[in-house]
Short mmCIF file of C-alpha atoms in Angstrom, two decimals:
data_model
loop_
_atom_site.label_atom_id
_atom_site.label_comp_id
_atom_site.label_asym_id
_atom_site.label_seq_id
_atom_site.Cartn_x
_atom_site.Cartn_y
_atom_site.Cartn_z
CA MET A 183 117.98 81.20 94.34
CA LYS A 184 116.65 81.75 90.81
CA ILE A 185 117.47 78.14 89.98
CA VAL A 186 115.47 76.94 92.98
CA TYR A 187 112.47 78.99 91.88
CA LEU A 188 112.74 77.66 88.34
CA VAL A 189 112.82 74.09 89.63
CA LEU A 190 109.76 74.69 91.80
CA ILE A 191 107.87 76.26 88.89
CA CYS A 192 108.79 73.39 86.56
CA ASN A 193 107.66 70.83 89.14
CA ALA A 194 104.36 72.66 89.61
CA LEU A 195 103.76 72.77 85.86
CA LEU A 196 104.54 69.07 85.60
CA LEU A 197 102.01 68.27 88.32
CA LEU A 198 99.37 70.37 86.59
CA SER A 199 100.04 68.63 83.29
CA VAL A 200 99.25 65.17 84.69
CA GLN A 201 96.11 66.17 86.61
CA PRO A 202 92.83 65.23 84.86
CA ASP A 203 90.89 68.17 83.47
CA PRO A 204 87.68 68.41 85.59
CA ALA A 205 85.85 69.54 82.46
CA ASP A 206 86.64 66.28 80.67
CA SER A 207 87.17 63.63 83.35
CA PRO A 208 84.31 61.59 84.84
CA ALA A 209 83.34 62.62 88.34
CA LEU A 210 81.07 61.56 91.15
CA ILE A 211 79.14 64.17 93.18
CA VAL A 212 77.51 63.53 96.57
CA LEU A 213 73.95 64.85 96.24
CA GLY A 214 72.63 63.67 99.60
CA THR A 215 73.85 62.03 102.81
CA ILE A 216 70.72 61.60 104.96
CA GLN A 217 68.63 58.49 105.71
CA ASP A 218 65.41 57.87 103.72
CA ALA A 219 63.04 60.11 105.69
CA GLY A 220 65.29 63.15 105.69
CA SER A 221 66.20 65.74 108.30
CA PRO A 222 64.08 67.17 109.82
CA HIS A 223 62.31 63.86 110.29
CA ALA A 224 58.49 63.61 110.27
CA GLY A 225 57.10 63.63 113.79
CA CYS A 226 60.47 64.28 115.45
CA THR A 227 60.30 66.41 118.61
CA LYS A 228 63.94 65.94 119.61
CA ASP A 229 66.59 68.66 119.66
CA CYS A 230 68.12 67.25 116.46
CA CYS A 231 65.12 68.49 114.45
CA ALA A 232 63.75 71.29 116.65
CA THR A 233 65.01 74.22 114.58
CA LEU A 234 65.06 72.50 111.20
CA PHE A 235 61.31 72.66 110.61
CA SER A 236 61.34 76.47 110.63
CA LYS A 237 64.86 76.82 109.25
CA PRO A 238 65.62 73.84 106.99
CA ASP A 239 69.24 73.06 106.17
CA PRO A 240 69.48 73.02 102.35
CA ASN A 241 72.49 70.71 102.57
CA ARG A 242 70.47 67.92 104.19
CA MET A 243 69.09 65.82 101.37
CA VAL A 244 68.40 62.10 101.22
CA VAL A 245 71.34 59.93 100.17
CA SER A 246 72.15 60.10 96.46
CA LEU A 247 75.14 60.22 94.15
CA GLY A 248 75.49 61.93 90.80
CA LEU A 249 77.82 60.60 88.11
CA ILE A 250 78.95 62.65 85.10
CA ASP A 251 80.93 61.74 82.00
CA PRO A 252 81.55 65.03 80.15
CA ALA A 253 83.51 63.47 77.28
CA ASN A 254 80.53 61.26 76.40
CA GLN A 255 77.92 63.81 77.54
CA LEU A 256 76.27 61.45 80.02
CA ASN A 257 75.04 61.87 83.59
CA TYR A 258 73.44 59.45 86.05
CA LEU A 259 71.73 59.46 89.43
CA PHE A 260 72.09 56.77 92.05
CA GLU A 261 68.77 56.57 93.94
CA ALA A 262 65.45 58.26 93.23
CA THR A 263 64.89 60.02 96.55
CA PRO A 264 62.11 62.28 97.88
CA ASP A 265 64.55 65.12 97.03
CA LEU A 266 64.72 64.09 93.36
CA PRO A 267 63.67 67.45 91.84
CA ARG A 268 66.48 69.35 93.55
CA GLN A 269 68.99 66.57 92.98
CA MET A 270 68.20 66.38 89.26
CA LYS A 271 68.63 70.14 88.98
CA LEU A 272 71.94 69.96 90.85
CA LEU A 273 73.13 67.16 88.59
CA LYS A 274 72.29 69.32 85.59
CA THR A 275 74.36 72.21 86.97
CA TYR A 276 77.32 69.83 87.05
CA SER A 277 76.49 68.74 83.49
CA PRO A 278 76.76 71.87 81.30
CA PHE A 279 76.89 69.58 78.28
CA SER A 280 73.32 68.35 78.90
CA GLN A 281 70.17 70.01 77.56
CA GLU A 282 67.89 67.53 79.39
CA GLU A 283 66.30 68.00 82.81
CA THR A 284 66.32 64.25 83.40
CA PRO A 285 69.54 62.23 83.75
CA SER A 286 70.85 59.69 81.25
CA GLY A 287 69.76 57.02 83.73
CA ILE A 288 68.85 56.32 87.36
CA PHE A 289 70.31 53.40 89.32
CA LEU A 290 68.14 52.05 92.17
CA THR A 291 69.42 50.09 95.15
CA HIS A 292 66.16 48.78 96.65
CA ALA A 293 62.48 49.36 97.47
CA HIS A 294 62.69 51.36 100.69
CA ILE A 295 61.00 54.74 100.53
CA GLY A 296 64.04 56.99 100.34
CA HIS A 297 65.59 55.09 97.45
CA TYR A 298 62.86 54.84 94.79
CA SER A 299 59.85 57.00 95.74
CA GLY A 300 61.31 59.99 93.88
CA LEU A 301 60.33 58.23 90.66
CA MET A 302 56.91 59.81 91.20
CA TYR A 303 58.29 63.12 89.95
CA LEU A 304 58.85 61.56 86.53
CA GLY A 305 55.15 60.74 86.18
CA ARG A 306 52.13 62.29 84.48
CA GLU A 307 51.21 64.40 87.52
CA SER A 308 54.65 65.99 87.49
CA MET A 309 57.12 66.39 84.60
CA ASN A 310 55.77 63.52 82.44
CA ALA A 311 59.28 62.35 81.56
CA LYS A 312 60.00 60.56 78.30
CA SER A 313 61.60 57.10 78.57
CA THR A 314 64.07 57.82 81.36
CA PRO A 315 66.22 54.67 81.82
CA VAL A 316 65.90 53.19 85.31
CA TYR A 317 68.39 50.46 86.25
CA ALA A 318 66.96 47.83 88.60
CA MET A 319 67.55 44.30 89.83
CA PRO A 320 64.97 41.56 88.96
CA LYS A 321 62.78 41.82 92.08
CA MET A 322 62.99 45.59 92.05
CA GLN A 323 61.89 45.55 88.40
CA GLU A 324 59.00 43.22 89.20
CA PHE A 325 57.95 45.45 92.10
CA LEU A 326 57.77 48.48 89.82
CA GLU A 327 55.98 46.59 87.03
CA LYS A 328 53.28 45.02 89.23
CA ASN A 329 52.48 47.79 91.71
CA GLY A 330 50.81 51.14 91.12
CA PRO A 331 51.49 53.96 90.77
CA TRP A 332 54.94 52.81 89.59
CA SER A 333 53.50 50.52 86.93
CA GLN A 334 51.89 53.55 85.31
CA LEU A 335 55.32 55.12 84.87
CA ILE A 336 56.20 52.08 82.78
CA SER A 337 52.95 51.85 80.82
CA LEU A 338 53.13 55.55 79.94
CA LYS A 339 56.80 55.19 79.08
CA ASN A 340 57.87 57.81 81.60
CA ILE A 341 60.57 55.31 82.54
CA VAL A 342 62.12 52.32 80.80
CA ILE A 343 63.54 49.57 83.01
CA GLN A 344 67.08 48.41 82.33
CA GLY A 345 67.58 45.03 84.01
CA LEU A 346 70.58 44.35 86.23
CA LYS A 347 72.13 41.13 87.51
CA ASN A 348 74.27 40.64 90.58
CA LEU A 349 78.00 41.09 89.87
CA GLU A 350 77.32 41.70 86.15
CA PRO A 351 79.08 44.91 85.02
CA GLN A 352 77.17 47.55 83.06
CA ARG A 353 79.34 49.41 80.58
CA LEU A 354 77.91 52.94 80.40
CA SER A 355 80.55 54.49 78.18
CA SER A 356 84.19 54.21 77.21
CA HIS A 357 84.95 55.81 80.60
CA LEU A 358 82.42 54.31 83.01
CA GLN A 359 81.37 50.91 84.31
CA VAL A 360 78.91 50.09 87.10
CA THR A 361 78.59 46.71 88.83
CA PRO A 362 75.71 45.83 91.22
CA LEU A 363 76.69 44.02 94.43
CA GLN A 364 73.78 42.31 96.19
CA VAL A 365 73.72 42.78 99.97
CA PRO A 366 71.42 41.52 102.78
CA HIS A 367 68.92 44.16 103.90
CA ARG A 368 65.43 43.07 105.04
CA ASP A 369 64.25 42.95 101.41
CA GLU A 370 60.51 43.04 102.05
CA PHE A 371 59.71 44.11 98.47
CA SER A 372 62.95 43.75 96.52
CA GLU A 373 66.54 42.66 96.78
CA THR A 374 69.12 45.28 97.82
CA VAL A 375 72.35 46.18 96.05
CA GLY A 376 75.30 48.46 96.43
CA TYR A 377 77.42 49.47 93.46
CA ARG A 378 81.04 49.50 92.38
CA ILE A 379 81.49 52.52 90.12
CA GLU A 380 84.61 52.50 87.95
CA GLY A 381 86.11 55.34 85.96
CA PRO A 382 89.25 55.39 83.81
CA ASN A 383 91.50 56.13 86.82
CA LYS A 384 89.63 55.54 90.07
CA SER A 385 86.76 53.51 91.50
CA VAL A 386 84.10 53.92 94.18
CA LEU A 387 82.17 51.50 96.41
CA PHE A 388 78.65 52.70 97.29
CA ILE A 389 76.69 50.75 99.92
CA PRO A 390 74.12 53.00 101.58
CA ASP A 391 72.11 50.15 103.16
CA ILE A 392 73.04 46.75 104.56
CA ASP A 393 71.89 44.77 107.60
CA LYS A 394 75.32 43.91 109.05
CA TRP A 395 78.72 43.52 107.39
CA GLU A 396 79.14 39.98 108.73
CA ARG A 397 75.93 38.84 107.00
CA TRP A 398 77.30 39.70 103.56
CA SER A 399 78.74 36.90 101.42
CA LEU A 400 81.59 39.25 100.42
CA ASP A 401 84.24 40.59 102.80
CA ILE A 402 83.73 44.34 103.18
CA VAL A 403 87.38 44.87 104.14
CA GLU A 404 88.54 43.19 100.92
CA GLU A 405 86.02 45.18 98.88
CA ILE A 406 87.34 48.43 100.36
CA LYS A 407 90.86 47.45 99.34
CA LYS A 408 89.72 47.07 95.71
CA VAL A 409 88.56 50.69 95.35
CA ASP A 410 89.80 54.25 95.86
CA TYR A 411 86.76 55.51 97.77
CA ALA A 412 84.06 53.77 99.83
CA PHE A 413 80.75 55.48 100.70
CA LEU A 414 79.22 53.26 103.37
CA ASP A 415 76.10 52.83 105.51
CA ALA A 416 76.29 54.82 108.76
CA THR A 417 72.58 55.07 109.57
CA PHE A 418 73.05 54.82 113.34
CA TYR A 419 76.10 55.67 115.40
CA ASP A 420 75.43 53.10 118.14
CA ASN A 421 72.75 50.97 119.78
CA ALA A 422 71.78 53.72 122.24
CA GLU A 423 70.81 56.20 119.56
CA LEU A 424 67.12 55.24 119.36
CA ASN A 425 65.56 54.55 122.73
CA TYR A 426 62.03 54.34 121.38
CA ARG A 427 62.35 51.62 118.69
CA ASN A 428 63.49 48.02 118.56
CA MET A 429 66.80 48.27 116.72
CA SER A 430 66.63 44.63 115.65
CA GLU A 431 63.71 45.58 113.36
CA ILE A 432 65.87 48.08 111.48
CA PRO A 433 69.34 46.48 111.40
CA HIS A 434 72.30 48.46 110.10
CA PRO A 435 76.01 48.35 110.94
CA PHE A 436 76.45 50.78 113.81
CA VAL A 437 79.26 53.22 113.12
CA VAL A 438 81.05 52.01 116.25
CA GLU A 439 80.87 48.45 114.86
CA SER A 440 82.22 49.56 111.48
CA MET A 441 85.10 51.43 113.06
CA GLN A 442 86.00 48.32 115.05
CA ARG A 443 85.79 46.11 111.95
CA PHE A 444 87.99 48.51 109.97
CA ASN A 445 90.38 49.19 112.85
CA ASP A 446 93.24 47.11 111.43
CA LEU A 447 93.20 48.83 108.05
CA SER A 448 96.16 51.06 107.26
CA ALA A 449 95.74 54.82 107.57
CA SER A 450 95.56 55.15 103.78
CA GLU A 451 92.81 52.50 103.56
CA LYS A 452 90.80 54.19 106.34
CA GLN A 453 91.01 57.49 104.46
CA LYS A 454 89.02 55.88 101.65
CA ILE A 455 85.98 55.46 103.89
CA TYR A 456 83.24 58.10 103.91
CA PHE A 457 80.16 57.39 106.01
CA LEU A 458 76.69 58.43 104.79
CA HIS A 459 72.96 57.56 104.99
CA LEU A 460 72.84 59.26 108.41
CA ASN A 461 69.64 59.05 110.43
CA HIS A 462 68.34 62.39 111.69
CA THR A 463 69.39 61.34 115.21
CA ASN A 464 72.97 60.49 114.24
CA PRO A 465 75.44 62.63 116.23
CA LEU A 466 77.79 62.65 113.22
CA LEU A 467 75.48 65.32 111.79
CA ASN A 468 76.61 67.65 114.57
CA PRO A 469 79.97 69.20 113.60
CA ARG A 470 80.80 69.74 117.29
CA SER A 471 79.86 66.30 118.58
CA PRO A 472 82.44 64.18 120.42
CA GLN A 473 81.39 61.24 118.23
CA LEU A 474 82.48 63.08 115.07
CA LYS A 475 85.77 64.02 116.69
CA GLU A 476 86.33 60.39 117.67
CA LEU A 477 85.53 59.17 114.15
CA LYS A 478 88.02 61.57 112.59
CA LYS A 479 90.61 60.72 115.22
CA ASN A 480 90.25 57.08 114.16
CA GLY A 481 91.03 58.05 110.56
CA PHE A 482 87.55 57.97 109.00
CA GLN A 483 85.44 60.63 107.33
CA VAL A 484 81.81 61.64 106.81
CA ALA A 485 80.63 62.30 103.27
CA HIS A 486 79.56 65.88 102.68
CA PHE A 487 76.98 67.40 100.37
CA ARG A 488 78.44 68.37 96.96
CA GLN A 489 81.63 66.46 97.63
CA ILE A 490 83.32 65.73 94.27
CA VAL A 491 85.45 62.69 93.46
CA HIS A 492 87.21 62.57 90.11
CA LEU A 493 87.30 59.15 88.50
#
């Protein structure tokens, strides 16, 4: 019996010895999972928001990821949301090595309100930030440079634009690399990208917005197979979710469509997929909904606030 215990203890110690130290390894933190306009949603009179105006849920913030590299003392935000002040502060709590209130850089996906409007908090009327790097694609950069009040952020050097190109990797440190992946998504003011985020051991696909998977020049199934985690657009569960708007004007892959497209993936591949960017009406926000039970039964998951992925 003593021998058995010794073997178990030795095996446990061996497992611990090969696990990355959270204090040193790069990590990704989910800092928001909700669609651009948040939850509760302005003007909403439905049951989904009824109690949230008087009793807000602090876990419901607009979609954003944090990325930390403790060994190189770097941290990054993906998206500048309307919840930027709280998300920057949260990122700092996960970055004890940092003395700065602003991140080492902010990666933008596109020019829809929930994804860049938080830049206003870096401006003169707010914290008057000093040369915060903002990573943006060419049209997104042009949009910021030629339109106020965003152009003032640049002229006052609150932000400094770092240009990106489709499929061109950005080496952030010896541990981290980020590659923009251009996707189709209305694009009224700028192009839209997702990102492949690569650490020393694991990688993440982040696509919070896309029109439809079949409109993308890349194969989403093949892209999922290339990574260890995939955080994907789940704005609407199905076509019946909004009965007061023309869904063709706001195209997204319905969750039911995504589940069908990913149906032939192995169980291990499905486990990589975490849905986010949930509209306030999305039943996946209700932990007791039959839709959430069905999604989990099919082998998929919903991203959760403060979820940590070690890279």
